[in-house]
Coordinates of C-alpha atoms and ligand atoms in Angstrom, one line a residue:
M1 CA 125.7 145.9 155.9
K2 CA 122.5 144.7 154.4
D3 CA 121.7 140.9 154.2
K4 CA 122.2 139.5 150.7
V5 CA 119.5 137.5 148.9
G6 CA 120.5 135.5 145.8
I7 CA 118.4 134.8 142.8
L8 CA 119.5 131.6 141.1
V9 CA 119.1 132.0 137.4
S10 CA 119.8 130.0 134.2
E11 CA 123.1 130.5 132.3
V12 CA 121.1 132.3 129.6
L13 CA 119.4 134.8 131.9
Y14 CA 122.7 135.4 133.8
S15 CA 124.5 136.4 130.6
R16 CA 121.6 138.6 129.5
I17 CA 121.6 140.4 132.9
K18 CA 125.3 140.9 132.6
R19 CA 125.0 142.4 129.1
K20 CA 121.9 144.4 130.1
A21 CA 120.0 142.7 127.3
F22 CA 116.2 142.5 127.3
T23 CA 114.8 139.8 129.6
H24 CA 111.2 138.7 130.3
E25 CA 112.2 138.7 134.0
N26 CA 111.9 142.3 135.3
I27 CA 115.1 142.2 137.3
A28 CA 114.7 145.9 138.4
F29 CA 111.6 144.8 140.4
Y30 CA 113.8 142.5 142.6
E31 CA 116.1 145.3 143.3
Q32 CA 113.2 147.7 144.2
A33 CA 111.9 145.0 146.5
G34 CA 115.3 144.7 148.0
D35 CA 115.2 148.4 148.9
Q36 CA 111.8 147.9 150.5
Y37 CA 112.7 144.9 152.6
G38 CA 116.3 146.0 153.5
V39 CA 118.2 143.3 151.6
S40 CA 120.6 143.6 148.7
L41 CA 120.2 141.4 145.6
C42 CA 122.7 139.3 143.6
Y43 CA 122.3 136.9 140.7
L44 CA 123.9 133.5 140.7
R45 CA 124.6 130.5 138.5
L46 CA 124.5 127.1 139.9
A47 CA 127.9 126.3 138.4
D48 CA 129.4 129.0 140.5
L49 CA 127.9 127.8 143.8
I50 CA 130.5 125.4 145.2
P51 CA 129.8 123.5 148.4
G52 CA 132.5 124.1 151.0
H53 CA 133.5 127.5 149.5
K54 CA 132.7 130.5 151.5
F55 CA 132.6 132.8 148.5
V56 CA 130.7 132.7 145.2
K57 CA 131.0 134.6 141.9
A58 CA 127.9 136.7 141.5
L59 CA 126.4 139.6 139.5
V60 CA 125.8 142.6 141.8
P61 CA 123.9 145.8 140.8
T62 CA 126.0 148.9 140.9
E63 CA 124.8 152.4 141.7
K64 CA 125.4 153.3 138.0
D65 CA 122.5 151.1 137.0
N66 CA 124.9 148.4 135.9
Y67 CA 126.1 145.0 137.0
I68 CA 129.5 143.8 138.1
Q69 CA 130.7 140.2 138.5
I70 CA 132.5 139.9 141.8
K71 CA 133.2 137.3 144.5
I72 CA 130.9 137.7 147.5
E73 CA 130.1 135.7 150.6
K74 CA 127.5 133.1 149.8
P75 CA 124.0 134.5 150.5
R76 CA 122.1 132.7 153.2
V77 CA 118.9 132.8 151.3
I78 CA 118.5 131.9 147.6
H79 CA 115.4 132.1 145.4
N80 CA 115.6 129.4 142.8
R81 CA 114.4 130.6 139.3
M82 CA 116.0 127.9 137.2
L83 CA 113.7 125.6 135.4
G84 CA 114.3 122.0 136.2
T85 CA 117.2 120.4 137.9
T86 CA 119.3 117.3 137.3
G87 CA 120.3 114.7 139.8
M88 CA 123.7 116.3 140.2
D89 CA 122.1 119.7 140.8
K90 CA 120.0 118.1 143.6
R91 CA 123.0 116.7 145.3
K92 CA 124.6 120.2 145.2
F93 CA 121.5 121.7 146.7
T94 CA 121.6 119.1 149.5
L95 CA 125.3 119.9 150.3
L96 CA 124.7 123.6 150.2
K97 CA 121.7 123.3 152.5
K98 CA 123.9 121.4 155.0
E99 CA 126.1 124.5 155.1
G100 CA 123.1 126.6 156.1
V101 CA 122.0 128.0 152.8
S102 CA 118.2 128.2 152.5
F103 CA 116.7 127.7 149.1
F104 CA 113.1 128.4 148.3
N105 CA 111.3 126.8 145.3
E106 CA 114.1 124.3 145.2
I107 CA 112.1 122.2 142.8
T108 CA 110.5 124.1 139.9
R109 CA 109.4 121.4 137.5
Y110 CA 106.6 118.9 138.5
S111 CA 105.1 115.9 136.9
K112 CA 101.4 116.7 136.2
L113 CA 100.4 113.2 137.2
D114 CA 102.3 113.5 140.5
I115 CA 100.6 116.7 141.3
Y116 CA 97.2 115.2 140.4
N117 CA 97.9 112.3 142.7
K118 CA 98.9 114.6 145.5
L119 CA 95.8 116.7 145.2
I120 CA 93.3 114.0 144.6
S121 CA 93.8 112.6 148.1
D122 CA 92.4 115.9 149.5
A123 CA 88.6 115.6 149.9
K124 CA 88.0 119.2 149.1
L125 CA 90.1 119.2 145.9
A126 CA 88.9 115.9 144.3
K127 CA 86.0 117.6 142.5
H128 CA 88.2 120.4 141.3
Q129 CA 90.4 118.2 139.1
P130 CA 89.5 116.6 135.8
D131 CA 89.7 112.8 135.6
T132 CA 93.3 112.0 134.7
M133 CA 95.4 108.9 133.8
P134 CA 98.8 108.2 132.2
V135 CA 98.4 107.5 128.4
T136 CA 98.3 103.9 127.4
K137 CA 96.0 102.3 124.9
E138 CA 93.9 100.6 127.6
N139 CA 93.6 103.9 129.6
L140 CA 92.5 105.8 126.5
Q141 CA 89.8 103.2 125.9
V142 CA 88.6 103.6 129.5
M143 CA 88.6 107.4 129.2
M144 CA 86.8 107.4 125.8
K145 CA 84.0 105.4 127.4
K146 CA 83.6 107.9 130.2
H147 CA 84.1 111.3 128.5
K148 CA 83.1 113.0 125.3
Q149 CA 86.2 115.2 125.0
L150 CA 89.7 114.5 126.2
I151 CA 93.0 116.3 126.4
I152 CA 96.3 114.5 125.9
K153 CA 99.4 116.4 127.0
P154 CA 103.0 115.8 128.1
D155 CA 103.4 115.0 131.8
L156 CA 106.2 117.5 132.0
G157 CA 105.0 120.9 130.7
T158 CA 106.0 122.4 127.4
L159 CA 104.3 125.8 127.2
G160 CA 101.2 124.3 125.5
S161 CA 103.1 122.4 122.8
G162 CA 102.3 118.8 122.3
V163 CA 98.7 119.2 123.6
S164 CA 96.1 117.2 121.6
K165 CA 92.3 117.0 121.8
L166 CA 90.1 114.0 121.2
T167 CA 86.4 114.6 120.5
R168 CA 83.6 112.0 120.2
E169 CA 81.6 112.7 117.1
S170 CA 79.3 109.7 117.2
E171 CA 79.1 106.5 119.1
R172 CA 82.2 105.1 117.3
T173 CA 83.8 108.0 115.6
W174 CA 86.3 110.3 117.2
T175 CA 88.5 113.1 115.9
L176 CA 92.1 113.8 116.9
D177 CA 93.2 117.4 116.8
D178 CA 96.9 118.0 117.5
G179 CA 96.6 121.8 117.1
R180 CA 97.8 121.6 113.4
S181 CA 95.4 119.2 111.8
R182 CA 92.4 117.0 112.5
Q183 CA 91.9 113.4 111.8
A184 CA 88.7 111.3 112.1
F185 CA 88.8 107.7 113.0
S186 CA 86.6 104.8 114.2
I187 CA 87.3 103.5 117.6
K188 CA 87.0 99.9 116.4
A189 CA 89.3 100.4 113.3
V190 CA 93.0 101.4 113.0
W191 CA 93.8 104.5 115.1
P192 CA 95.8 107.4 113.6
K193 CA 99.5 106.7 113.8
K194 CA 100.0 109.8 115.9
L195 CA 97.6 108.5 118.6
E196 CA 99.2 105.0 118.5
D197 CA 102.6 106.7 119.0
L198 CA 101.3 108.6 122.0
C199 CA 100.3 105.3 123.6
T200 CA 103.8 103.8 123.3
V201 CA 106.2 106.8 123.6
G202 CA 105.4 107.3 127.4
G203 CA 105.4 110.6 129.3
Y204 CA 101.9 111.6 128.3
I205 CA 98.7 112.0 130.3
V206 CA 95.1 111.9 129.2
Q207 CA 92.6 114.2 130.9
E208 CA 88.8 114.8 130.7
K209 CA 88.5 118.1 128.9
I210 CA 87.1 120.8 131.1
P211 CA 84.3 122.7 129.3
L212 CA 86.0 126.0 129.6
A213 CA 84.0 129.3 129.7
A214 CA 84.6 131.5 126.7
F215 CA 85.6 135.1 126.1
Y216 CA 84.0 136.3 122.8
G217 CA 84.2 132.7 121.4
S218 CA 87.7 131.8 122.7
A219 CA 88.1 129.4 125.6
F220 CA 89.9 130.9 128.6
D221 CA 91.6 129.9 131.8
I222 CA 93.0 131.8 134.7
R223 CA 96.6 132.1 135.9
A224 CA 96.8 132.5 139.7
A225 CA 100.1 133.7 141.2
V226 CA 100.3 132.2 144.7
Q227 CA 103.3 133.2 146.8
K228 CA 104.6 133.3 150.4
D229 CA 105.1 136.8 151.6
I230 CA 106.9 138.9 154.3
N231 CA 104.8 137.1 157.0
G232 CA 105.9 133.7 155.7
E233 CA 102.2 133.0 154.7
W234 CA 100.7 132.0 151.4
Q235 CA 98.6 134.7 149.6
V236 CA 97.1 135.1 146.2
T237 CA 99.2 137.9 144.5
G238 CA 97.0 138.1 141.5
L239 CA 94.6 136.5 139.0
V240 CA 94.7 137.0 135.3
G241 CA 92.7 135.6 132.4
K242 CA 94.3 133.9 129.3
A243 CA 92.1 133.4 126.3
A244 CA 93.1 131.0 123.5
G245 CA 94.0 132.3 120.1
K246 CA 91.5 131.9 117.2
G247 CA 90.6 128.3 116.6
K248 CA 93.0 127.1 119.4
F249 CA 92.2 125.0 122.5
V250 CA 95.3 126.0 124.5
T251 CA 95.5 129.4 126.2
N252 CA 99.3 129.6 126.5
V253 CA 100.7 133.0 125.5
A254 CA 103.5 131.1 123.7
R255 CA 100.7 129.6 121.5
G256 CA 99.0 132.8 120.7
G257 CA 96.9 133.2 123.9
R258 CA 96.0 136.8 125.0
C259 CA 95.9 138.0 128.6
Y260 CA 93.1 140.1 130.1
S261 CA 92.2 141.2 133.6
L262 CA 89.8 139.0 135.5
E263 CA 87.1 141.7 135.3
M264 CA 87.5 141.9 131.5
I265 CA 87.6 138.2 130.8
L266 CA 84.4 137.6 132.8
E267 CA 82.6 140.4 130.9
D268 CA 81.2 137.9 128.4
C269 CA 80.0 135.5 131.1
D270 CA 76.8 135.8 133.0
L271 CA 78.5 135.2 136.4
D272 CA 78.8 136.9 139.7
K273 CA 82.3 138.3 139.3
E274 CA 83.0 138.7 143.1
K275 CA 81.9 135.2 143.8
V276 CA 84.0 133.8 141.0
K277 CA 87.0 135.7 142.2
L278 CA 86.6 134.4 145.8
S279 CA 86.2 130.8 144.6
L280 CA 89.3 131.1 142.4
E281 CA 91.3 132.5 145.3
E282 CA 90.0 129.9 147.7
L283 CA 91.0 127.0 145.4
A284 CA 94.4 128.6 144.6
L285 CA 95.2 129.0 148.3
H286 CA 94.0 125.5 149.2
V287 CA 96.1 123.9 146.4
A288 CA 99.2 125.9 147.6
H289 CA 98.7 124.7 151.2
V290 CA 98.2 121.0 150.2
L291 CA 101.3 121.1 147.9
D292 CA 103.3 122.8 150.6
H293 CA 103.1 119.5 152.6
H294 CA 104.5 117.5 149.7
I295 CA 107.1 119.8 147.9
P296 CA 110.0 121.0 150.0
S297 CA 110.6 124.8 150.3
L298 CA 107.7 125.7 148.0
A299 CA 107.0 129.4 148.2
D300 CA 106.1 130.7 144.7
I301 CA 103.7 129.0 142.2
G302 CA 101.6 129.9 139.2
L303 CA 98.5 127.8 138.8
D304 CA 96.4 127.4 135.7
I305 CA 92.7 127.2 136.7
G306 CA 89.9 126.5 134.3
L307 CA 86.5 128.0 134.8
T308 CA 83.3 126.2 133.6
S309 CA 80.5 128.3 132.1
E310 CA 78.8 127.9 135.5
G311 CA 81.8 129.6 137.2
F312 CA 83.1 126.4 138.8
P313 CA 86.9 126.5 139.2
M314 CA 88.9 123.4 138.0
F315 CA 92.6 123.0 138.7
I316 CA 94.7 122.4 135.5
E317 CA 98.3 122.6 136.5
C318 CA 101.0 124.0 138.8
N319 CA 104.1 125.9 137.5
G320 CA 107.1 126.2 139.8
R321 CA 108.7 129.0 137.8
D322 CA 105.8 131.2 136.9
Q323 CA 107.0 133.5 134.1
R324 CA 104.8 136.3 135.7
Y325 CA 104.5 138.2 132.5
S326 CA 100.9 137.3 131.9
F327 CA 100.2 140.2 134.4
K328 CA 102.2 142.6 132.3
E329 CA 100.5 141.4 129.1
A330 CA 97.1 142.2 130.7
G331 CA 98.3 145.6 131.8
L332 CA 98.2 144.7 135.5
L333 CA 101.5 146.4 136.2
E334 CA 101.1 146.7 140.0
V335 CA 100.3 143.0 140.3
W336 CA 103.2 142.2 138.0
K337 CA 105.5 144.1 140.3
M338 CA 104.1 142.4 143.4
T339 CA 104.9 139.0 141.9
Y340 CA 108.6 140.1 142.3
F341 CA 108.2 141.8 145.7
H342 CA 106.6 138.9 147.6
P343 CA 109.4 136.4 147.0
I344 CA 111.9 139.1 148.3
G345 CA 109.6 139.7 151.3
Y346 CA 109.6 136.0 151.9
A347 CA 113.4 135.9 151.7
R348 CA 113.4 138.7 154.4
W349 CA 111.1 136.6 156.5
L350 CA 113.5 133.6 156.1
L351 CA 116.5 135.7 157.1
N352 CA 114.6 137.0 160.2
Q353 CA 113.8 133.4 161.2
S354 CA 117.5 132.4 161.1
E355 CA 118.7 135.4 163.1
Ligands
LIG1 N1 91.9 119.1 131.0 C1 91.8 120.2 130.2 N2 90.7 120.8 129.8 C2 90.6 121.9 129.1 N3 91.7 122.5 128.6 C3 92.9 122.1 129.0 C4 93.0 120.9 129.9 N4 94.4 120.7 130.0 C5 95.0 121.7 129.4 N5 94.2 122.5 128.8 C6 94.5 123.7 128.0 O1 95.8 123.5 127.5 C7 96.7 124.5 128.1 C8 98.1 123.9 128.4 O2 98.0 122.8 129.3 P1 98.8 122.9 130.7 O3 98.7 124.2 131.3 O4 98.3 121.7 131.5 O5 100.3 122.5 130.2 P2 101.4 123.5 129.7 O6 101.0 124.9 129.8 O7 101.9 123.0 128.3 O8 102.6 123.2 130.7 P3 103.6 124.2 131.3 O9 102.9 125.5 131.7 O10 104.2 123.5 132.4 O11 104.6 124.5 130.1 C9 95.9 125.0 129.4 O12 96.3 126.3 129.8 C10 94.5 124.9 128.9 O13 94.2 126.1 128.1
LIG2 MG1 100.0 125.8 131.5

C-alpha cells in the first residue's frame, strides 16, 4: 500500500473540496504529484486530528474523480496549509509530533518585524532589507528625518490592505496616502487622526519605501516560490512579477495587481534580465536558508521581493502559505503545477528519512 500524505486545510477549503466547489488551490495537482512520487493524498481538518487516536477522519480521492470522507490511519507526514494557528492548535501539533507525525510548514503566519530582525543579523542580507521599525510617534519622527518616503503596514499581513504611504513634499510638509485618500500635513502641527491612531493602536510597522522599478508606469515587485523538494533541499520553483493597479502603490492581486512573467515585467526596464534573475534567485535562496534556522519545519515559502530601477533586489516579506495562483495568473502553468509537486516530493523525502 502507498504511503499517505495529509494536506491540512481550513474548514472552508475542506468543505469546498468535499462539495467539489471551485477552489483557488489546485487540489488535482497534489494528486498528480502523489502519482509521481508514489504517495496517496488525503485532506484533513485540524479538528479531526486527535492526539492519542490511531485513526482520523479524512477526505480521500476516489477513482471516480470524487472524494469520500472515511476514517484512515493517521498519515505520518502532513503538509500544513492552514493560515495561522492558535495556542491550542500549537499544543495539538506538539502532541501529534510526539506520536511521530511530521508536519511541515507548521507555522504559516509570521510577524514582519520578527522576520526583519531574524534577517538583519545576517551580514549578507542587511543591505537587502528596507529600514524598519515598529510604529510609534517617536519612531515615525526618526524615520521621517531619515527617509523621503515611508510605508506603514500591519505587522501581520492582510493581502495589501491597511498599507499607507507617507511622502515628504517639502521640509515640513508630508502627505499621508492610505490607498483611498490623501491628506497633507505639517510635521510640526497636528497630524491627521488616522496617523495618530496608527501610532497608538499597535501592531503596525514603518518601513523605508523601496523605490520600486516600474512596468509601464506601475510599480512592481516579484513573488518567489522557494520550496524544499524530493532531495530535501531548498530550490526556487519560480519567479513572477506583480504590477500594481492604476494609481496604487501595493502590488497584491487582491488589490488589483496584475501578474506577468519575469521576462515580460522586465521588458520596460533597461536591465540585464539574466543577471536580475540570478540575483533574485540568490537572495530568495539565502533568505530561505537563514529562516530555516529560525522557523521549525519550514519547507514552502512565498517571498515578496522588490526590485529597484537599478535591478537591486530588496526583501519585502515572507508568506508561509503562498497562494501560488500568481503563477497561474501570469500564465506560467508549468511553474504553478510545480509549486504543488515540490511539497509532495518533499513529503516523499521525509517519509524516506523515517523508513
Ligand atoms: N517597504 C516597501 N517599499 C515599497 N513597497 C512596499 C513596501 N512594503 C510593502 N510594499 C508594497 O505593498 C505590498 C504589500 O506589502 P506586504 O507584501 O509587505 O504585505 P501584505 O501583502 O499585505 O501581507 P500578506 O502577503 O502577508 O498578506 C507589497 O507587495 C509592495 O507592493
Ligand atoms: Mg505581500
